[in-house]
mmCIF file with all atom_site columns, C-alpha atoms in Angstrom:
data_model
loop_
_atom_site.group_PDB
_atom_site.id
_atom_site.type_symbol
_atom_site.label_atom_id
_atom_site.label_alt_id
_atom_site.label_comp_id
_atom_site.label_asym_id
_atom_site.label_entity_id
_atom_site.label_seq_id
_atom_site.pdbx_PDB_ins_code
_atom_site.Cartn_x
_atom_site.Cartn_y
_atom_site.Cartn_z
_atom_site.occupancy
_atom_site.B_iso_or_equiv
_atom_site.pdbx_formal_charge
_atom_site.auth_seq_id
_atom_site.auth_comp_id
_atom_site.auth_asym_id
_atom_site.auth_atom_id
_atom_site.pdbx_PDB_model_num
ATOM 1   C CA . UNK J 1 1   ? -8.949  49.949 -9.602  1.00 0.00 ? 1   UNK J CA 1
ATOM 2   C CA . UNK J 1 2   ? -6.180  52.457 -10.294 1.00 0.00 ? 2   UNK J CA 1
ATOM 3   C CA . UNK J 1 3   ? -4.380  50.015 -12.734 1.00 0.00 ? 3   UNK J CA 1
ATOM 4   C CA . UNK J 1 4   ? -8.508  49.123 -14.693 1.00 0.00 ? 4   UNK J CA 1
ATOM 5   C CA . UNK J 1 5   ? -8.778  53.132 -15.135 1.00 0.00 ? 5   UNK J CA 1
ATOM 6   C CA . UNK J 1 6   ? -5.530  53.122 -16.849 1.00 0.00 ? 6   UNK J CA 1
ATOM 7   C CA . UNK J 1 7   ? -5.832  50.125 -19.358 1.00 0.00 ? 7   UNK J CA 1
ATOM 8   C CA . UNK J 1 8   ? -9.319  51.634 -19.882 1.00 0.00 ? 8   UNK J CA 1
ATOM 9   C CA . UNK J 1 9   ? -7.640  55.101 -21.060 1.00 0.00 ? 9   UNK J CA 1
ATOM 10  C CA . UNK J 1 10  ? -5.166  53.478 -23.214 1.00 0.00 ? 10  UNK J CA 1
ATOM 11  C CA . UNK J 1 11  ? -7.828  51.273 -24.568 1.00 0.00 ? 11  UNK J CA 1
ATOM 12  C CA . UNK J 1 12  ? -9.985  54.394 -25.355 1.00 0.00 ? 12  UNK J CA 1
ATOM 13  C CA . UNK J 1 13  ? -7.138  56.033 -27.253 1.00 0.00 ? 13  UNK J CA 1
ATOM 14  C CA . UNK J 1 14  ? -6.117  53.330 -29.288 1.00 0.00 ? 14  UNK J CA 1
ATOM 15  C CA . UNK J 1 15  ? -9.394  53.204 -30.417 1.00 0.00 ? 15  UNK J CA 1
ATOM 16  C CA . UNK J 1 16  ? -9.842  56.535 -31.724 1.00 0.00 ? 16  UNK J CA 1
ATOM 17  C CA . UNK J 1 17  ? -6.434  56.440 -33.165 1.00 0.00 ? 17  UNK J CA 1
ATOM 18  C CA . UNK J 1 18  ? -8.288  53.381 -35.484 1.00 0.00 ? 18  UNK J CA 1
ATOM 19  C CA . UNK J 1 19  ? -11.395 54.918 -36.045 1.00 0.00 ? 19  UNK J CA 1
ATOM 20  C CA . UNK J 1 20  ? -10.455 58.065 -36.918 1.00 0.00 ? 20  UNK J CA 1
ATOM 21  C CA . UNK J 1 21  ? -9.835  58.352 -40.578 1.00 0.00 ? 21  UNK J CA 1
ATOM 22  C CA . UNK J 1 22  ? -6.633  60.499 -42.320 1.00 0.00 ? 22  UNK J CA 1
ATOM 23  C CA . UNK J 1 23  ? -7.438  63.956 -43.753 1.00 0.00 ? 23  UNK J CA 1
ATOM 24  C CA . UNK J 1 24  ? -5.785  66.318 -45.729 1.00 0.00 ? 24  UNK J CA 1
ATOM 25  C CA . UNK J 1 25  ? -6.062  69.418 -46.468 1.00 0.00 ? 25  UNK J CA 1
ATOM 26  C CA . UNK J 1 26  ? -4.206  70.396 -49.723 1.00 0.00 ? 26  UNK J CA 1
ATOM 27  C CA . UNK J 1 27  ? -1.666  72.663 -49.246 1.00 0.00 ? 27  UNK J CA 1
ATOM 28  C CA . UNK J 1 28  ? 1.267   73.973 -51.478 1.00 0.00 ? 28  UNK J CA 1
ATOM 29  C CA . UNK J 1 29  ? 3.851   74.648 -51.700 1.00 0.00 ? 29  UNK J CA 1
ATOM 30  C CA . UNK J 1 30  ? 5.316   72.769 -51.416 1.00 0.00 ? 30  UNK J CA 1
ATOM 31  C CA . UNK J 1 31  ? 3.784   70.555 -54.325 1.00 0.00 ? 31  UNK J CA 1
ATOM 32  C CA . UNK J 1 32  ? 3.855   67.801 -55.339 1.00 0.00 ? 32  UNK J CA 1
ATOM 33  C CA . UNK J 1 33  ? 2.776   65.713 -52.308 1.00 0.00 ? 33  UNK J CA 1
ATOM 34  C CA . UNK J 1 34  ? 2.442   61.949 -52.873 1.00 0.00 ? 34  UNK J CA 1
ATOM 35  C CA . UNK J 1 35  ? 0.121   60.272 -50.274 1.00 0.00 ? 35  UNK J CA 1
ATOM 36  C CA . UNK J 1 36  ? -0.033  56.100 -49.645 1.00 0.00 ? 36  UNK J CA 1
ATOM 37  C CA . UNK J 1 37  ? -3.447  54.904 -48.544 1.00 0.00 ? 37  UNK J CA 1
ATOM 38  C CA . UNK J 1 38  ? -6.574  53.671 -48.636 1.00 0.00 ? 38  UNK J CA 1
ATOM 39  C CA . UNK J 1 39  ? -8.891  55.352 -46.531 1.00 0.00 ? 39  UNK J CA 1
ATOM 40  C CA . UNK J 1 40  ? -9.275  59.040 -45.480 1.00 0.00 ? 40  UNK J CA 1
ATOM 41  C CA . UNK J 1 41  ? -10.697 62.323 -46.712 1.00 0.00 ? 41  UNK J CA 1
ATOM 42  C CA . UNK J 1 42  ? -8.807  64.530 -48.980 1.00 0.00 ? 42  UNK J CA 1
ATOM 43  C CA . UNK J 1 43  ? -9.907  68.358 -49.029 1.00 0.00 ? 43  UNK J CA 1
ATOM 44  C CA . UNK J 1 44  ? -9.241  71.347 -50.961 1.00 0.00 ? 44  UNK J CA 1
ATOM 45  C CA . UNK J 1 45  ? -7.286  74.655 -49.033 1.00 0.00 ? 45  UNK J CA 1
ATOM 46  C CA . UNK J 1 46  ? -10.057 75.737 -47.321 1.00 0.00 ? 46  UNK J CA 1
ATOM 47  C CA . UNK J 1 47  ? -10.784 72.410 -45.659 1.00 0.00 ? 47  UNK J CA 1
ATOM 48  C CA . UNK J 1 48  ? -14.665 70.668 -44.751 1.00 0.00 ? 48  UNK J CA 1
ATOM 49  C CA . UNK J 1 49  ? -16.207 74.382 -44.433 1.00 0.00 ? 49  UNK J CA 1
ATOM 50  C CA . UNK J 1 50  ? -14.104 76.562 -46.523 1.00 0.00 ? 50  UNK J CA 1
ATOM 51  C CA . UNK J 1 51  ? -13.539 77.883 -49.975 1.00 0.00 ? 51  UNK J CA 1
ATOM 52  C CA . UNK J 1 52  ? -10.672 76.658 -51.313 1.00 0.00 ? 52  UNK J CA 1
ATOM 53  C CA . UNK J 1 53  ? -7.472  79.877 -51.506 1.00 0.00 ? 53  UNK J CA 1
ATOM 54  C CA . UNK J 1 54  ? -6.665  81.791 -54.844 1.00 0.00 ? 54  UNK J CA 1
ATOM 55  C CA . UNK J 1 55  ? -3.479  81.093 -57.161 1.00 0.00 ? 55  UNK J CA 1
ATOM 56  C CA . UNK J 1 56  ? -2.849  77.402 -56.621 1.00 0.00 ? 56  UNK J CA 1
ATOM 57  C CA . UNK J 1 57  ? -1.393  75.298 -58.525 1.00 0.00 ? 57  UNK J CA 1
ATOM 58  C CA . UNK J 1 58  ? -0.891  71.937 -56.933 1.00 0.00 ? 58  UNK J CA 1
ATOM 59  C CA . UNK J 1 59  ? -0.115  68.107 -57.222 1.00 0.00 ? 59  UNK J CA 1
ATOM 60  C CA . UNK J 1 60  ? -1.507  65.547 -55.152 1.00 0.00 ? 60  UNK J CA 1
ATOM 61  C CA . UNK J 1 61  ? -0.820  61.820 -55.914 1.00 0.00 ? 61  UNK J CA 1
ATOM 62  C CA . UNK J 1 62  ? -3.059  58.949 -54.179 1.00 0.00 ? 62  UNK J CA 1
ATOM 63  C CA . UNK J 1 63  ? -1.313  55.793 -54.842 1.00 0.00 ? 63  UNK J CA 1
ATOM 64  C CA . UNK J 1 64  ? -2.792  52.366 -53.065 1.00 0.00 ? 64  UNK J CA 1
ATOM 65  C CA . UNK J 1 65  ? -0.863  50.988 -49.746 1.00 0.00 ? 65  UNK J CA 1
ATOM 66  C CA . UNK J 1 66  ? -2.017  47.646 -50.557 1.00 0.00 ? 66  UNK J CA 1
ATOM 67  C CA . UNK J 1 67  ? -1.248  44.758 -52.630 1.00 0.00 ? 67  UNK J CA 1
ATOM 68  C CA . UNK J 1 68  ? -3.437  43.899 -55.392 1.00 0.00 ? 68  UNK J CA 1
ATOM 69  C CA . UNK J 1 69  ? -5.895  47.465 -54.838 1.00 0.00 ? 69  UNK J CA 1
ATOM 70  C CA . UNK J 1 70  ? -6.234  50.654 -56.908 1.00 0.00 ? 70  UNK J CA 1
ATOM 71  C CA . UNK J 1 71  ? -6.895  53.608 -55.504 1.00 0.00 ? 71  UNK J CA 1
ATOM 72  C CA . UNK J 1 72  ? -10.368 56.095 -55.797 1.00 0.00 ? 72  UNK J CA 1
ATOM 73  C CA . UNK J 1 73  ? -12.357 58.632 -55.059 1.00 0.00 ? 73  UNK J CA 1
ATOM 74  C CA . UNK J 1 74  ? -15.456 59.742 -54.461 1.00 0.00 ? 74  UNK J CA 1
ATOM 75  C CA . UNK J 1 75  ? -16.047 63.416 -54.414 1.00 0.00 ? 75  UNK J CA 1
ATOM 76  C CA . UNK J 1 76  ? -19.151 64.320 -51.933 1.00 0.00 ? 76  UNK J CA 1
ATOM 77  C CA . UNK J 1 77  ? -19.320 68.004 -52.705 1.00 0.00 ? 77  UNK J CA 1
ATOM 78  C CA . UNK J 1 78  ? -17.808 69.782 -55.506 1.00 0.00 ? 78  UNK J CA 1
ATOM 79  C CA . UNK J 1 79  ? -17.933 73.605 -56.560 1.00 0.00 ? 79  UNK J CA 1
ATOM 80  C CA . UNK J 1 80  ? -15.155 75.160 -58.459 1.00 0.00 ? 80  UNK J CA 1
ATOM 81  C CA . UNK J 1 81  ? -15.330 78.716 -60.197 1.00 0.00 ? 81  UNK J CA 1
ATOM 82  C CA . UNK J 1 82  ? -15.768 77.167 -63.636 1.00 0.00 ? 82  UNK J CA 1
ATOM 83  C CA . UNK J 1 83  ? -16.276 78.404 -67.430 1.00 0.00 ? 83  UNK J CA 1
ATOM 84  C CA . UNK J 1 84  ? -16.311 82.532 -67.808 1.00 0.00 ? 84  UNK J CA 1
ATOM 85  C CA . UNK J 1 85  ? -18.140 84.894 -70.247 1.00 0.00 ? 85  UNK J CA 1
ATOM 86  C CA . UNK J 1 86  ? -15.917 83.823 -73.148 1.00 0.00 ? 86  UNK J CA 1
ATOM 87  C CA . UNK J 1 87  ? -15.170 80.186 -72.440 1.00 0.00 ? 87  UNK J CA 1
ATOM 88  C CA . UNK J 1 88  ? -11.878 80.951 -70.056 1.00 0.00 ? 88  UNK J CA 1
ATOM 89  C CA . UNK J 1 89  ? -12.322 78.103 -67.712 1.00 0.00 ? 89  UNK J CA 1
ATOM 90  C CA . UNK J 1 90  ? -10.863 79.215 -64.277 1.00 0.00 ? 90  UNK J CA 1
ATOM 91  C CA . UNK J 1 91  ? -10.295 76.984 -61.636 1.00 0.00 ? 91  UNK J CA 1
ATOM 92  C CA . UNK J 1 92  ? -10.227 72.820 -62.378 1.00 0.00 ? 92  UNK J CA 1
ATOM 93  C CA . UNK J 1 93  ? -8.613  69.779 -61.559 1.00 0.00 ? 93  UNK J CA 1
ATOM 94  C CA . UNK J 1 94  ? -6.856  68.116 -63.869 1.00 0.00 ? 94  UNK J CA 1
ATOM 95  C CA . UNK J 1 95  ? -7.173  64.555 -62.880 1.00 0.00 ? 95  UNK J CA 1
ATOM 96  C CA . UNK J 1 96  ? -4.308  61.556 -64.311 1.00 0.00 ? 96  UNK J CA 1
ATOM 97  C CA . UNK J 1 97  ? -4.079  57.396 -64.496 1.00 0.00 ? 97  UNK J CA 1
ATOM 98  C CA . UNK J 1 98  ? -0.771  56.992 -62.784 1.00 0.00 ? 98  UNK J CA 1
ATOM 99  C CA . UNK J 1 99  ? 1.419   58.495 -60.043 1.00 0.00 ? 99  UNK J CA 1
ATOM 100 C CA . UNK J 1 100 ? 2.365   61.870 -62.528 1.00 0.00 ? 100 UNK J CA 1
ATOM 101 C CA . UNK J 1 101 ? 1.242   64.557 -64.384 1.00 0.00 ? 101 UNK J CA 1
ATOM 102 C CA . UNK J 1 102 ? 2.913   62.771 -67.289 1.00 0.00 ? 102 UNK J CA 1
ATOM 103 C CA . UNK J 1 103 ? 0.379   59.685 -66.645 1.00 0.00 ? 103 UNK J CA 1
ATOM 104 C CA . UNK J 1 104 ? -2.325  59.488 -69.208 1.00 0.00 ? 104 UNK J CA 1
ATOM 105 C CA . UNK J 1 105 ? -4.563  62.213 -68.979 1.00 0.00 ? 105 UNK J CA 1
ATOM 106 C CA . UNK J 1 106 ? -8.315  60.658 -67.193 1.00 0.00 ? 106 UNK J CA 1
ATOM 107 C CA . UNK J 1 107 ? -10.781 63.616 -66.838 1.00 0.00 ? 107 UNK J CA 1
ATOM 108 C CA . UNK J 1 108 ? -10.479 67.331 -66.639 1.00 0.00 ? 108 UNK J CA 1
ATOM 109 C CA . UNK J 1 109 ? -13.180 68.599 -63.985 1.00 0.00 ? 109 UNK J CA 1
ATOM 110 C CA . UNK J 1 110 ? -14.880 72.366 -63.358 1.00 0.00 ? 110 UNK J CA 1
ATOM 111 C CA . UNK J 1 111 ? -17.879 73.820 -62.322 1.00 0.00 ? 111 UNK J CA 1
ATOM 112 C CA . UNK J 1 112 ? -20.450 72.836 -59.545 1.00 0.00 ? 112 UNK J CA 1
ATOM 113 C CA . UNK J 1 113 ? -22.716 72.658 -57.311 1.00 0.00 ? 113 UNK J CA 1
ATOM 114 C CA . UNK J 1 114 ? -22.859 68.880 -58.731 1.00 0.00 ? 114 UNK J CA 1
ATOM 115 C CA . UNK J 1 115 ? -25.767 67.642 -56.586 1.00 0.00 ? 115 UNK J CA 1
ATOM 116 C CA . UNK J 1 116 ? -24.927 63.683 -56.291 1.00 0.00 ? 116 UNK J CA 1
ATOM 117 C CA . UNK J 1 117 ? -21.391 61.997 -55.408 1.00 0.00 ? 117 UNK J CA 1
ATOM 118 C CA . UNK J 1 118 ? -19.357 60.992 -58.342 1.00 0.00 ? 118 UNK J CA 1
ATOM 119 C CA . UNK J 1 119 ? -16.417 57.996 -58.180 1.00 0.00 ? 119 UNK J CA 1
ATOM 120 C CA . UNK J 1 120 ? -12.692 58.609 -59.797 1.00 0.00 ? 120 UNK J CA 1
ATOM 121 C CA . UNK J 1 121 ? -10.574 55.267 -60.061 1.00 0.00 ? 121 UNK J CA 1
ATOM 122 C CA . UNK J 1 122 ? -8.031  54.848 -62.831 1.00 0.00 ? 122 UNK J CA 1
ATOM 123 C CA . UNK J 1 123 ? -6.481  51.339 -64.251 1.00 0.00 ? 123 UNK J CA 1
ATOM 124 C CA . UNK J 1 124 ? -2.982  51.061 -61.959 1.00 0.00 ? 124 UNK J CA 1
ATOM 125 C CA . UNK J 1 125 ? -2.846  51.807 -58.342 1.00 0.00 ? 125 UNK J CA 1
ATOM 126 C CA . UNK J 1 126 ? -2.379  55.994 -58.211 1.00 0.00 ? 126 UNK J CA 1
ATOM 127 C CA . UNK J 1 127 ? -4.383  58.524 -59.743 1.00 0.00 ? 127 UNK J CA 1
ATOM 128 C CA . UNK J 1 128 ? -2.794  62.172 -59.982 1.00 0.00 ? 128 UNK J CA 1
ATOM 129 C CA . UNK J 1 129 ? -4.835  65.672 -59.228 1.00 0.00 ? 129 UNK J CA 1
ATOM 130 C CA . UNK J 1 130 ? -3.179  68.380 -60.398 1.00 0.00 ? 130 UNK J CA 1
ATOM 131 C CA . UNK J 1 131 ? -5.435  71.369 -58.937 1.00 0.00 ? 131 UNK J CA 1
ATOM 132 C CA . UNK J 1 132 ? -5.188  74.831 -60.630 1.00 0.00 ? 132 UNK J CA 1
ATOM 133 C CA . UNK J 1 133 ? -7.017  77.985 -59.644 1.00 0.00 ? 133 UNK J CA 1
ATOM 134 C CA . UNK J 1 134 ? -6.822  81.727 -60.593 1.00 0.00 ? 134 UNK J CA 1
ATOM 135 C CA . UNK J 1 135 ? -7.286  84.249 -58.295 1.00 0.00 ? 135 UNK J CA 1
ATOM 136 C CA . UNK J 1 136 ? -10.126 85.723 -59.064 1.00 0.00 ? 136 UNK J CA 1
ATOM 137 C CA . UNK J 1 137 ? -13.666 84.142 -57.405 1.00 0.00 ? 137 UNK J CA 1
ATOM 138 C CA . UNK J 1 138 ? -13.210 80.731 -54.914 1.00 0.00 ? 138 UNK J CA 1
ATOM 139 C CA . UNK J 1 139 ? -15.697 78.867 -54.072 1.00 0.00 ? 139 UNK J CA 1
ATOM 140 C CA . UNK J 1 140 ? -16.802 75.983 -51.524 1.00 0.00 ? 140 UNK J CA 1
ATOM 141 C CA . UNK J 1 141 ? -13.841 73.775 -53.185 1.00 0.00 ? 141 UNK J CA 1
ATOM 142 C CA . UNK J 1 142 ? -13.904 69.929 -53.060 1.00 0.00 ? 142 UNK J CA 1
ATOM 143 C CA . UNK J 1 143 ? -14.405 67.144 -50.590 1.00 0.00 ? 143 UNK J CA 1
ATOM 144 C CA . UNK J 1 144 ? -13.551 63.636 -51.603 1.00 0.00 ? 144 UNK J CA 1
ATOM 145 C CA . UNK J 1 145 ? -13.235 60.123 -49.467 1.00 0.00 ? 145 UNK J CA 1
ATOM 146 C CA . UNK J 1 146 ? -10.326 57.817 -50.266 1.00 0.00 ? 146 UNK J CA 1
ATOM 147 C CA . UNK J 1 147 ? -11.182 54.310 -50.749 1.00 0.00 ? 147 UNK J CA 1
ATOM 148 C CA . UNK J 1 148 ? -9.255  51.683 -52.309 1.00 0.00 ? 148 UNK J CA 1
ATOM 149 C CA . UNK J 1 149 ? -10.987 48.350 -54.685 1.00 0.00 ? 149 UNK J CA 1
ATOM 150 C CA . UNK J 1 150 ? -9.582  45.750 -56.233 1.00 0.00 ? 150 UNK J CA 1
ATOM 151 C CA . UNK J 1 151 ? -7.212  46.915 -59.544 1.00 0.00 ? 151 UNK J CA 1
ATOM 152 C CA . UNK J 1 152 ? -9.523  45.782 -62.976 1.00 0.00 ? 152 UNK J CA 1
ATOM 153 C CA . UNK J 1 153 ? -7.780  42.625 -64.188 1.00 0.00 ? 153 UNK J CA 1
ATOM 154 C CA . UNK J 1 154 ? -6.110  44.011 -67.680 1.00 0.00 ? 154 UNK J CA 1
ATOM 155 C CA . UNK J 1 155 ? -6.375  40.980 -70.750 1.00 0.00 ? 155 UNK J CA 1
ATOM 156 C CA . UNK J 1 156 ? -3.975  38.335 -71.364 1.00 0.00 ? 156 UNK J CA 1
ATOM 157 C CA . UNK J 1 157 ? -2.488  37.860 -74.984 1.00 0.00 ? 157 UNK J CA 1
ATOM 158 C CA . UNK J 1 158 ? -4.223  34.932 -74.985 1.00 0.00 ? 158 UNK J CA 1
ATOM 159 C CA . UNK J 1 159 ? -7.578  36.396 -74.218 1.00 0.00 ? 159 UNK J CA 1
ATOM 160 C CA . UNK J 1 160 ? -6.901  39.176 -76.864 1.00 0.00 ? 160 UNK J CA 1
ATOM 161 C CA . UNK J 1 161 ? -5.911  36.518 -79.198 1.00 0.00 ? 161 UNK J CA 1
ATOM 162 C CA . UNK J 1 162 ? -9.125  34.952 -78.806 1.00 0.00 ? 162 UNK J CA 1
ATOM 163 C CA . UNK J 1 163 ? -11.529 37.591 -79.074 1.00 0.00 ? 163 UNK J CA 1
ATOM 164 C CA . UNK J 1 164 ? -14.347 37.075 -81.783 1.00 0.00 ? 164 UNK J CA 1
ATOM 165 C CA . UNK J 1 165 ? -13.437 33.390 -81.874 1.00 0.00 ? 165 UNK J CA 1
ATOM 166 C CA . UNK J 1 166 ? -16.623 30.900 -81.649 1.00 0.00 ? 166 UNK J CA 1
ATOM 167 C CA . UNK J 1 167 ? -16.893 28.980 -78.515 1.00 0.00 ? 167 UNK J CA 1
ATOM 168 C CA . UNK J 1 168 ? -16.848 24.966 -79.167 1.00 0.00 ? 168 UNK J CA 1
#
């Protein structure tokens, strides 16, 4: 009986160690922080219930840790102090196709409440966030789940070659 209790312990943790999905909370410094995977939740300084801190200015890569899958995101809640009285924008993310800032440049994104999920994935497997914020007003911050699909199949030469050609 003793020995049943004990597999069913270490059957019980091993279970929540699979179940339960990565988080992180950004932080920096120290920046920038490169993270492999393809599941998880990825929050802003003040974490799931918190506005995010003032004077940041961070880097967080998501790059795939699987063959043959690009990484995305979905953000679930997003609020940043955005555009002021004379078009300063304040706080954004700053969001790039590859595993640096020096990637091609995808979206630049501010504001909030947005009231419905939106999806991020790029063309290879990282995309780059590059997270700025003054110090003036923060707000509720960010939430986004990391999820991983299968990388958009680029075209051949051959198919380029071919376009506006008329089928026989």
């Amino acid at each position: 009986m003793r020995y049943l209790l004990i597999i069913l312990i270490m059957v019980c943790i091993a279970i929540s160690k699979i179940v339960t999905a990565q988080s992180w909370n950004m932080t920096c410094p120290p920046s920038p922080h490169t993270i492999n995977a393809c599941s998880g939740n990825f929050y802003d300084s003040g974490g799931p219930a918190g506005n995010y801190l003032p004077n940041l200015n961070c880097v967080y890569t998501f790059c795939s840790n699987q063959v043959g899958q690009c990484v995305s995101l979905n953000f679930t809640q997003f609020n940043v102090n955005d555009i002021g009285f004379f078009g300063t924008v304040y706080d954004y993310i700053q969001v790039y196709d590859g595993p640096t800032t020096a990637s091609p440049p995808l979206v630049n994104i501010y504001g909030g409440p947005f009231l419905a999920p939106f999806p991020l994935a790029g063309t290879g497997t990282c995309l780059t966030f590059g997270v700025v914020a003054d110090g003036s007003i923060q707000t509720a911050g960010f939430s986004a789940a990391v999820d991983c699909q299968p990388c958009p199949i680029h075209p051949s030469t051959t198919q380029q070659e071919c376009n506006g050609a008329i089928p026989i």
